[in-house]
Tab-separated table of C-alpha atoms in Angstrom:
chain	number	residue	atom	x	y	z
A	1	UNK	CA	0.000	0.000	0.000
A	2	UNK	CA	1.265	3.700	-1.140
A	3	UNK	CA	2.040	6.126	2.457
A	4	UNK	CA	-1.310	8.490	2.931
A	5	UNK	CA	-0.615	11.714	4.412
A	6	UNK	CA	-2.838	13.779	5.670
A	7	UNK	CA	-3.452	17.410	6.543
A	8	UNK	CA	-3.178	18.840	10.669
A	9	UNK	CA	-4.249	22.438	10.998
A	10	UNK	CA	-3.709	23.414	15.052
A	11	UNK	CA	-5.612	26.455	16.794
A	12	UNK	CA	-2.696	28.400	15.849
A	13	UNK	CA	-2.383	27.145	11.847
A	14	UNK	CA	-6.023	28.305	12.153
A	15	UNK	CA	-5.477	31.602	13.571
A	16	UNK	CA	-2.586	32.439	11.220
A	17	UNK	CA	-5.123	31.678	8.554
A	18	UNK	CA	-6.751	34.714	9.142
A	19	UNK	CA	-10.176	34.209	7.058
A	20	UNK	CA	-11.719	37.271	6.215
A	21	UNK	CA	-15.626	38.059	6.619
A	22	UNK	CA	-16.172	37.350	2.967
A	23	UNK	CA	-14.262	34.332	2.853
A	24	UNK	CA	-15.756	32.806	5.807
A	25	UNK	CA	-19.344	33.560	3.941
A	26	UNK	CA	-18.712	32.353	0.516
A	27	UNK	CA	-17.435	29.304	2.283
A	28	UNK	CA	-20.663	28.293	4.340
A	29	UNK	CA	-22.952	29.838	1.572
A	30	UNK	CA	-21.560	27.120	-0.702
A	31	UNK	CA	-22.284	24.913	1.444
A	32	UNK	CA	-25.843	25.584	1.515
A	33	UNK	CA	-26.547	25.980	-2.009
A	34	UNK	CA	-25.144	22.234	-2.269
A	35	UNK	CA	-27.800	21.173	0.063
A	36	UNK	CA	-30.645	23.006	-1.880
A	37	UNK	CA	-29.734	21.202	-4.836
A	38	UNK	CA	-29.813	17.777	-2.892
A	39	UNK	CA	-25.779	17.533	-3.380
A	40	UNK	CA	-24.676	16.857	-0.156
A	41	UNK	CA	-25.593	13.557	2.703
A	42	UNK	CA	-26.164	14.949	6.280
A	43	UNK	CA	-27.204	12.632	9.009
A	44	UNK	CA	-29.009	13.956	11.804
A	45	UNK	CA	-26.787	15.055	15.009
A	46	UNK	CA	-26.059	12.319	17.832
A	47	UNK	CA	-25.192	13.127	21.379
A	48	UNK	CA	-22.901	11.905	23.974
A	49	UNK	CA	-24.145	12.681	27.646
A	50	UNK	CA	-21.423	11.906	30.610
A	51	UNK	CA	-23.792	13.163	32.934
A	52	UNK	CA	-25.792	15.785	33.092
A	53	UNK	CA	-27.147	17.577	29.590
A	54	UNK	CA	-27.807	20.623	31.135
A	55	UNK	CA	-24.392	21.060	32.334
A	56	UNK	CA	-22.354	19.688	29.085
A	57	UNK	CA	-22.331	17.117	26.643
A	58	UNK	CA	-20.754	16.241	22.850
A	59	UNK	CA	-22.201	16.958	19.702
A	60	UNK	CA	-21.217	14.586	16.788
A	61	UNK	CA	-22.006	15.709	13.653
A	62	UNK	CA	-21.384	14.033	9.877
A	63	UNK	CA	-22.137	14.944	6.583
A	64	UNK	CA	-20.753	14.886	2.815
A	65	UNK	CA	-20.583	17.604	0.878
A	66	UNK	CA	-19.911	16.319	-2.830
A	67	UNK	CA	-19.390	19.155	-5.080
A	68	UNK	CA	-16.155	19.564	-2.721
A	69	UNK	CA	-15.562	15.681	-2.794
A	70	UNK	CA	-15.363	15.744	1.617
A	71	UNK	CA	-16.946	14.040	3.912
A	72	UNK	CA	-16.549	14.685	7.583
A	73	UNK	CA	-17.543	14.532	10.858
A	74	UNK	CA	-16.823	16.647	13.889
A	75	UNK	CA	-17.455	16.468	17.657
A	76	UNK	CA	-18.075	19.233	19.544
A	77	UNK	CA	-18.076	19.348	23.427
A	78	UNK	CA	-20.494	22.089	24.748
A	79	UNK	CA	-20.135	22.683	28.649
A	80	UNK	CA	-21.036	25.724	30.034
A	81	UNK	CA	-19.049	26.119	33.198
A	82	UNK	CA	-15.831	26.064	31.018
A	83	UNK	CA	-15.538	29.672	31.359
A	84	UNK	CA	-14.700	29.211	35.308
A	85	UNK	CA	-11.358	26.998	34.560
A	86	UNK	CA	-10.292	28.821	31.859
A	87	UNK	CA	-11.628	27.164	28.874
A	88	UNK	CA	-13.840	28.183	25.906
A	89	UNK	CA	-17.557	26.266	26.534
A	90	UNK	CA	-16.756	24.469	23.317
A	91	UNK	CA	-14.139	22.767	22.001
A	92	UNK	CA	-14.439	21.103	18.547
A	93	UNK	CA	-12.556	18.900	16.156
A	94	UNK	CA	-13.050	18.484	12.707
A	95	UNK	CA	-12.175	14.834	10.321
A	96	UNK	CA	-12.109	15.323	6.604
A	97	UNK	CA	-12.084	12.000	4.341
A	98	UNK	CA	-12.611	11.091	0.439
A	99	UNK	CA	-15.953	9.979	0.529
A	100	UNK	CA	-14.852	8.095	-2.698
A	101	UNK	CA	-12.404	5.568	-0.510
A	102	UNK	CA	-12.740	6.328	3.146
A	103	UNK	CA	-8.757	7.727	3.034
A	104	UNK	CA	-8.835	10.360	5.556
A	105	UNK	CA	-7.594	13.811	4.407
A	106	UNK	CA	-7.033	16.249	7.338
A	107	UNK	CA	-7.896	16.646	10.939
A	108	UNK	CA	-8.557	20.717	12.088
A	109	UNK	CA	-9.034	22.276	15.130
A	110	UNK	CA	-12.232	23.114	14.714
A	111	UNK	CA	-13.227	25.414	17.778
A	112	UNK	CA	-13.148	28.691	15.907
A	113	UNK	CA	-14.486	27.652	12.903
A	114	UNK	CA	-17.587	26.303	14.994
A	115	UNK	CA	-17.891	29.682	15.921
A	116	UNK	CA	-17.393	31.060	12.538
A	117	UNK	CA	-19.496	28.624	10.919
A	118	UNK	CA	-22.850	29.060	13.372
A	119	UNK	CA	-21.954	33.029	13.199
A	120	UNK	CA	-22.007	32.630	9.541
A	121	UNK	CA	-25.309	30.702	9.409
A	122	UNK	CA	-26.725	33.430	11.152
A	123	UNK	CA	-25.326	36.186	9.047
A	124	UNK	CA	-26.385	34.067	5.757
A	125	UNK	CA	-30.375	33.676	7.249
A	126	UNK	CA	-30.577	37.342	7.798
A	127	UNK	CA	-29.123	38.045	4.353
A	128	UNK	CA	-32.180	35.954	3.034
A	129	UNK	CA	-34.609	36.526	5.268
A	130	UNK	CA	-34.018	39.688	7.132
A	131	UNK	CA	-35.432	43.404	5.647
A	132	UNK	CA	-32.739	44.727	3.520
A	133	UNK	CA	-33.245	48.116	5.342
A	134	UNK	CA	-32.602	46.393	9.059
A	135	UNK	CA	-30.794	49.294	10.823
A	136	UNK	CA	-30.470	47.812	15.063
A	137	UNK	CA	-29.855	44.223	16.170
A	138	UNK	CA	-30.817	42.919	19.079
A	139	UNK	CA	-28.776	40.515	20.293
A	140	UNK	CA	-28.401	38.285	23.836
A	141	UNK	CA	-25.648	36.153	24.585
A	142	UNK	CA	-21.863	36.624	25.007
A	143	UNK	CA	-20.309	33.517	24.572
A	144	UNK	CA	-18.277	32.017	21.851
A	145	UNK	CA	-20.415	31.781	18.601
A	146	UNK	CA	-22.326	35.469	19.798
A	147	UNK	CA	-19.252	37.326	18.495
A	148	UNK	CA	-18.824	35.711	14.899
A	149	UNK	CA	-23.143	36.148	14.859
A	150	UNK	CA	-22.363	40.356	15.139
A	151	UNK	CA	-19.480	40.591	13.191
A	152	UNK	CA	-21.038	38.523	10.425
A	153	UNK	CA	-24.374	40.064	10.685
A	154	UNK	CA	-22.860	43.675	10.466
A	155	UNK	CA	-20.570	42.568	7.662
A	156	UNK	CA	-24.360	42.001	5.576
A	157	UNK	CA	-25.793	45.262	7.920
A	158	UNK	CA	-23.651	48.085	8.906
A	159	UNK	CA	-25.479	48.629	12.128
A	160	UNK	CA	-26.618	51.480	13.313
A	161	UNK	CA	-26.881	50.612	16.449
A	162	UNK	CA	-26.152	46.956	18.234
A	163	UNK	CA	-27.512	46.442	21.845
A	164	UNK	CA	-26.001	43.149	23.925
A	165	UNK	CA	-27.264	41.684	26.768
A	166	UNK	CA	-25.971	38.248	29.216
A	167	UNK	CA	-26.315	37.413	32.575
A	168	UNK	CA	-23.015	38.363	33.526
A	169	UNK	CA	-22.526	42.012	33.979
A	170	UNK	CA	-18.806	41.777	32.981
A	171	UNK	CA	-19.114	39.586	30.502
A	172	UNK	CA	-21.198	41.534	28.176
A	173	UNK	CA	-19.289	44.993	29.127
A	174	UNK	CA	-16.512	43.115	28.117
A	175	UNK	CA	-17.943	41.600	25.014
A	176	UNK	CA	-19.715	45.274	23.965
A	177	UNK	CA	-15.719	46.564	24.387
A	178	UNK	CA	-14.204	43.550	21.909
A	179	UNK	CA	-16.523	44.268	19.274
A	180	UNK	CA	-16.747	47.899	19.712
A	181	UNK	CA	-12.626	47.668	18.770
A	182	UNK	CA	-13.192	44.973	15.609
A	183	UNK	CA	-16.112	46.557	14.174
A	184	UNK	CA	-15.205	50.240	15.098
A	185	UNK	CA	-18.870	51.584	15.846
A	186	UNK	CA	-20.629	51.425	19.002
A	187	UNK	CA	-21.789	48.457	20.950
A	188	UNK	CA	-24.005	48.926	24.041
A	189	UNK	CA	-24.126	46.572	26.719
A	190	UNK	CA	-27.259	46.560	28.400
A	191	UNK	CA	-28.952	45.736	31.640
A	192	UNK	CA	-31.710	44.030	30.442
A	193	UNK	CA	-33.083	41.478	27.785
A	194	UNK	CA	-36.155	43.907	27.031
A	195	UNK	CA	-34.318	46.637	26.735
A	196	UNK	CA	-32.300	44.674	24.373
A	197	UNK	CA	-34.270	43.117	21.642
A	198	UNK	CA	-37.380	46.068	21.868
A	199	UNK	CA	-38.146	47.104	18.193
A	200	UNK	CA	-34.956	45.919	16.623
A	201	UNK	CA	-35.108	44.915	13.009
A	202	UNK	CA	-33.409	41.664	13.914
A	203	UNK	CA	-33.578	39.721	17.245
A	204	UNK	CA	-30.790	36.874	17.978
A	205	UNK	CA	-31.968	34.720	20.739
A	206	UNK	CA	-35.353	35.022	21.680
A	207	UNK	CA	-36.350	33.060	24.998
A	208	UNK	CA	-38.910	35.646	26.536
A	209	UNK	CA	-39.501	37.409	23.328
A	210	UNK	CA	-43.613	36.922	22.898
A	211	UNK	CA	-44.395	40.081	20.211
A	212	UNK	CA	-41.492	41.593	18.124
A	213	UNK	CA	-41.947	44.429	15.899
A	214	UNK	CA	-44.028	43.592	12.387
A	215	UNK	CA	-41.106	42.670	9.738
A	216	UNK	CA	-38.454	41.426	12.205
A	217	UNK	CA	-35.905	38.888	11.709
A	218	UNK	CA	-35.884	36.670	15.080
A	219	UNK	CA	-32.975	33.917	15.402
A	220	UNK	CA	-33.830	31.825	18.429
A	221	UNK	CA	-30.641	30.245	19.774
A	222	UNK	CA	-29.290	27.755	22.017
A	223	UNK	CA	-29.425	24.318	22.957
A	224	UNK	CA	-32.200	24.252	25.872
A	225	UNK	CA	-36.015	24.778	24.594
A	226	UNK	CA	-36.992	27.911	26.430
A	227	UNK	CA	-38.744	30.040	23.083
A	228	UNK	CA	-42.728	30.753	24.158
A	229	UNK	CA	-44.897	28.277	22.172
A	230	UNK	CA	-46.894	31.040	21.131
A	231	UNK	CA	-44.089	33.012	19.428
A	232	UNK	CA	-44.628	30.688	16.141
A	233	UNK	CA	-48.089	31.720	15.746
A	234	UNK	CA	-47.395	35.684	15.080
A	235	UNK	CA	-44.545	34.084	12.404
A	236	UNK	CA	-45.495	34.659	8.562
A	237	UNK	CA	-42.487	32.104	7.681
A	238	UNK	CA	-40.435	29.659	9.615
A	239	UNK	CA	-37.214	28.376	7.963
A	240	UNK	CA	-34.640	26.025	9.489
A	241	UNK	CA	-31.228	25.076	8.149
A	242	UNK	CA	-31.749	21.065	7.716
A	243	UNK	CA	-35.374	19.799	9.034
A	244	UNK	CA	-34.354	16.487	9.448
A	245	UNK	CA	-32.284	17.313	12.508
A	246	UNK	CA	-35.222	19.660	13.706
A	247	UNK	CA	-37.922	16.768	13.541
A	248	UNK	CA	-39.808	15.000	16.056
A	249	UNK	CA	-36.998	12.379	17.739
A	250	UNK	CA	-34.582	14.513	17.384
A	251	UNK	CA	-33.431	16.135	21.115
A	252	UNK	CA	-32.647	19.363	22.367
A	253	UNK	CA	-32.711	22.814	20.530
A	254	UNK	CA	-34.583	26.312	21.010
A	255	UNK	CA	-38.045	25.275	19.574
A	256	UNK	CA	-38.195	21.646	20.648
A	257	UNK	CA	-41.130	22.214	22.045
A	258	UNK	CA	-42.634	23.242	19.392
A	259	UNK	CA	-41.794	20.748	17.290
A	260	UNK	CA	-43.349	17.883	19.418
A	261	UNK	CA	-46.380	19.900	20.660
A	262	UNK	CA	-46.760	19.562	16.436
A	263	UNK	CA	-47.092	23.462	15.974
A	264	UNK	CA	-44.211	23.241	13.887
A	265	UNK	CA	-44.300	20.786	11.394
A	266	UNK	CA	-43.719	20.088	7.106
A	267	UNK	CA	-46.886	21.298	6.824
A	268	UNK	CA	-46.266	24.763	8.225
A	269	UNK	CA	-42.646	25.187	7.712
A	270	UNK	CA	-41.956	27.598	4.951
A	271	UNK	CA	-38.187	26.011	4.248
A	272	UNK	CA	-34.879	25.136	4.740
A	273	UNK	CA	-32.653	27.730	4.307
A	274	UNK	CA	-30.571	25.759	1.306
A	275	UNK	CA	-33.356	25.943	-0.590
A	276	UNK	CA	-33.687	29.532	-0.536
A	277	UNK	CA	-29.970	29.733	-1.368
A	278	UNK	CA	-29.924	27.884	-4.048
A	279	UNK	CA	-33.081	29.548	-5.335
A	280	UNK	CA	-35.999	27.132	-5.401
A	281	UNK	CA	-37.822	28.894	-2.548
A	282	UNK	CA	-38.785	32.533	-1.793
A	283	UNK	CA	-36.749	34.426	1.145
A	284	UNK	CA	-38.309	37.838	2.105
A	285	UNK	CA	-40.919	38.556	0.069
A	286	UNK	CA	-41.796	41.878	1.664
A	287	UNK	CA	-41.110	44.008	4.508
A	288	UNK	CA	-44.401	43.257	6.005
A	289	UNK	CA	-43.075	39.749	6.588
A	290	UNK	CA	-41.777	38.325	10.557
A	291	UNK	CA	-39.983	35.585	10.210
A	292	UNK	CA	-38.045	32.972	12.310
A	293	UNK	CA	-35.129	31.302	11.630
A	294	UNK	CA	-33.765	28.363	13.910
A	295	UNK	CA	-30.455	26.458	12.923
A	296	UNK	CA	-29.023	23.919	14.832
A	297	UNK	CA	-25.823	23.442	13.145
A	298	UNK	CA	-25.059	21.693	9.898
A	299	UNK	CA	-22.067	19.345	9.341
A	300	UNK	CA	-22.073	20.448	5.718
A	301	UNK	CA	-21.307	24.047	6.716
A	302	UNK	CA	-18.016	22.503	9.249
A	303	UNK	CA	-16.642	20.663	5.941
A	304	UNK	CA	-17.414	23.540	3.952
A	305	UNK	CA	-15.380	26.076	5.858
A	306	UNK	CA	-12.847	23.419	6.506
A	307	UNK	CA	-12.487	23.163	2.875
A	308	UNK	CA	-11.908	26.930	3.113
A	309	UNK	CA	-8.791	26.421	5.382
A	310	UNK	CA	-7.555	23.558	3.830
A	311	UNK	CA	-7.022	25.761	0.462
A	312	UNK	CA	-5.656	28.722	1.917
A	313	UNK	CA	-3.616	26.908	3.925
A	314	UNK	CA	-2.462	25.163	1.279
A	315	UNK	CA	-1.552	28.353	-0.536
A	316	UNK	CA	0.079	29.711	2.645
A	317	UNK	CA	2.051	27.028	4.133
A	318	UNK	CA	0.512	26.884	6.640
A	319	UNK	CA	0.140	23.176	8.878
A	320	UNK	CA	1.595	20.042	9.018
A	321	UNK	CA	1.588	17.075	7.231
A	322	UNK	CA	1.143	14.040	9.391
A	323	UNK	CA	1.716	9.955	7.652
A	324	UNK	CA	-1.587	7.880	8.451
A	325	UNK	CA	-0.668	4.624	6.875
């Protein structure tokens, strides 16, 4: 048998990347349209409990994505006291192999591009979905994935204004400071959820939300179902990223409940957001519209980023190559 090599990006070979905004879009966008045209295998996400779910468990996630000739499959811890021993809450790594003969191709820290990749899903539903005129986000959470969700979503936006909220007082201040620096524009931290998300044009996370404005963008969030069952009701659309991992069966996620109380169902969901991408569904259809958008997190959109890397690091020089067989 011929040596196979294969690729190792570390956090740092990821870090020196240094993936622009666009790049990081084009990359998960591609992605998408693959799925809309039915070009891609994704198997729904299994879990891994130690102990107890609401404290931390692993997310395992697989997928091909063919025009790009990958298949992969990443696992993701995602334990939310992390932040008290030092540690990001998640910690990710990402397999690439030939789906033609199994050979596996690289192995990537993948703990940034999680957060690039769900930021970018974000970003790429309110490009689609959100009113082209959407001037203030609304936006709760400070953790990992929260910062790539601004950055990305002002890279489509250019704010006018950008309101944070989290539980921790210094967290957010901290978090409004960050992205005040990156994005150069103000970010306000603020006391309260209400004050947060009230009449912005797009609302990420949405827990206690029960009436946003007419023609808002809402992006419930997190693992945990805590979104009001009535908030699908006042929705003209709902639009996931991959239905099959949103089904009945299926556990956690921000509108679980909803799913097996059967008020969200095929029957009433308006798409996935592939299709729209790839152009076989309407997005926005006018600024009269609310919509929701929940995504869970698609494999296809880790191989498709990690793609990304792969071929600039390639370009750079950046990594190592490491004999498998």
């Amino acid at each position: 048998m011929q040596p196979i090599h294969l690729t190792f990006l570390n956090g740092p070979d990821v870090e020196r990347l240094a993936l622009t905004d666009a790049e990081i879009l084009s990359a998960v966008e591609q992605g998408l349209d693959a799925q809309g045209r039915m070009q891609v295998v994704i198997e729904p996400r299994v879990h891994l409990v130690p102990h107890d779910s609401s404290v931390g468990h692993f997310n395992v996630l697989r997928g091909a994505v063919l025009p790009l000739g990958l298949a992969g499959v990443k696992v993701v811890g995602d334990f939310v006291n992390n932040y008290k021993v030092g540690l990001p809450s998640e910690l990710a790594l990402l397999s690439l192999f030939d789906p033609a003969t199994g050979v596996p191709t690289a192995i990537l820290d993948a703990t940034s591009l999680t957060d690039m990749r769900t930021g970018a899903m974000t970003a790429l539903g309110a490009k689609y979905l959100a009113r082209k005129s959407s001037k203030t986000l609304g936006h709760i959470g400070a953790r990992g994935t929260s910062y790539w969700n601004i950055r990305l979503l002002d890279h489509f936006f250019d704010f006018e204004e950008i309101r944070v909220h989290s539980k921790r007082p210094e967290s957010r201040t901290a978090f409004a400071e960050r992205l005040s620096v990156d994005l150069d524009k103000p970010v306000l931290a603020v006391d309260g959820w209400e004050q947060c998300v009230r009449d912005a044009d797009i609302v990420v996370e949405a827990s206690r939300l029960t009436e946003p404005q007419p023609g808002a963008l809402v992006v419930p969030y997190g693992t945990m179902s805590a979104v009001e069952l009535s908030l699908t009701d006042i929705m003209d659309k709902v639009v996931v990223d991959d239905w099959g991992q949103c089904r009945k069966g299926q556990p956690f996620g921000a509108l679980r409940r909803h799913v097996d109380s059967d008020k969200l169902n095929e029957r009433n969901l308006h798409a996935e957001l592939g299709q729209i991408v790839a152009g076989l569904k309407p997005g926005r259809q006018s600024d009269r519209e609310t919509i929701l958008f929940w995504h869970r997190g698609l494999s296809l959109s880790d191989i498709a980023l990690g793609h990304a890397m792969l071929q600039k690091a390639k370009a750079l020089g950046v990594g190592q190559v490491l004999r498998f067989a």
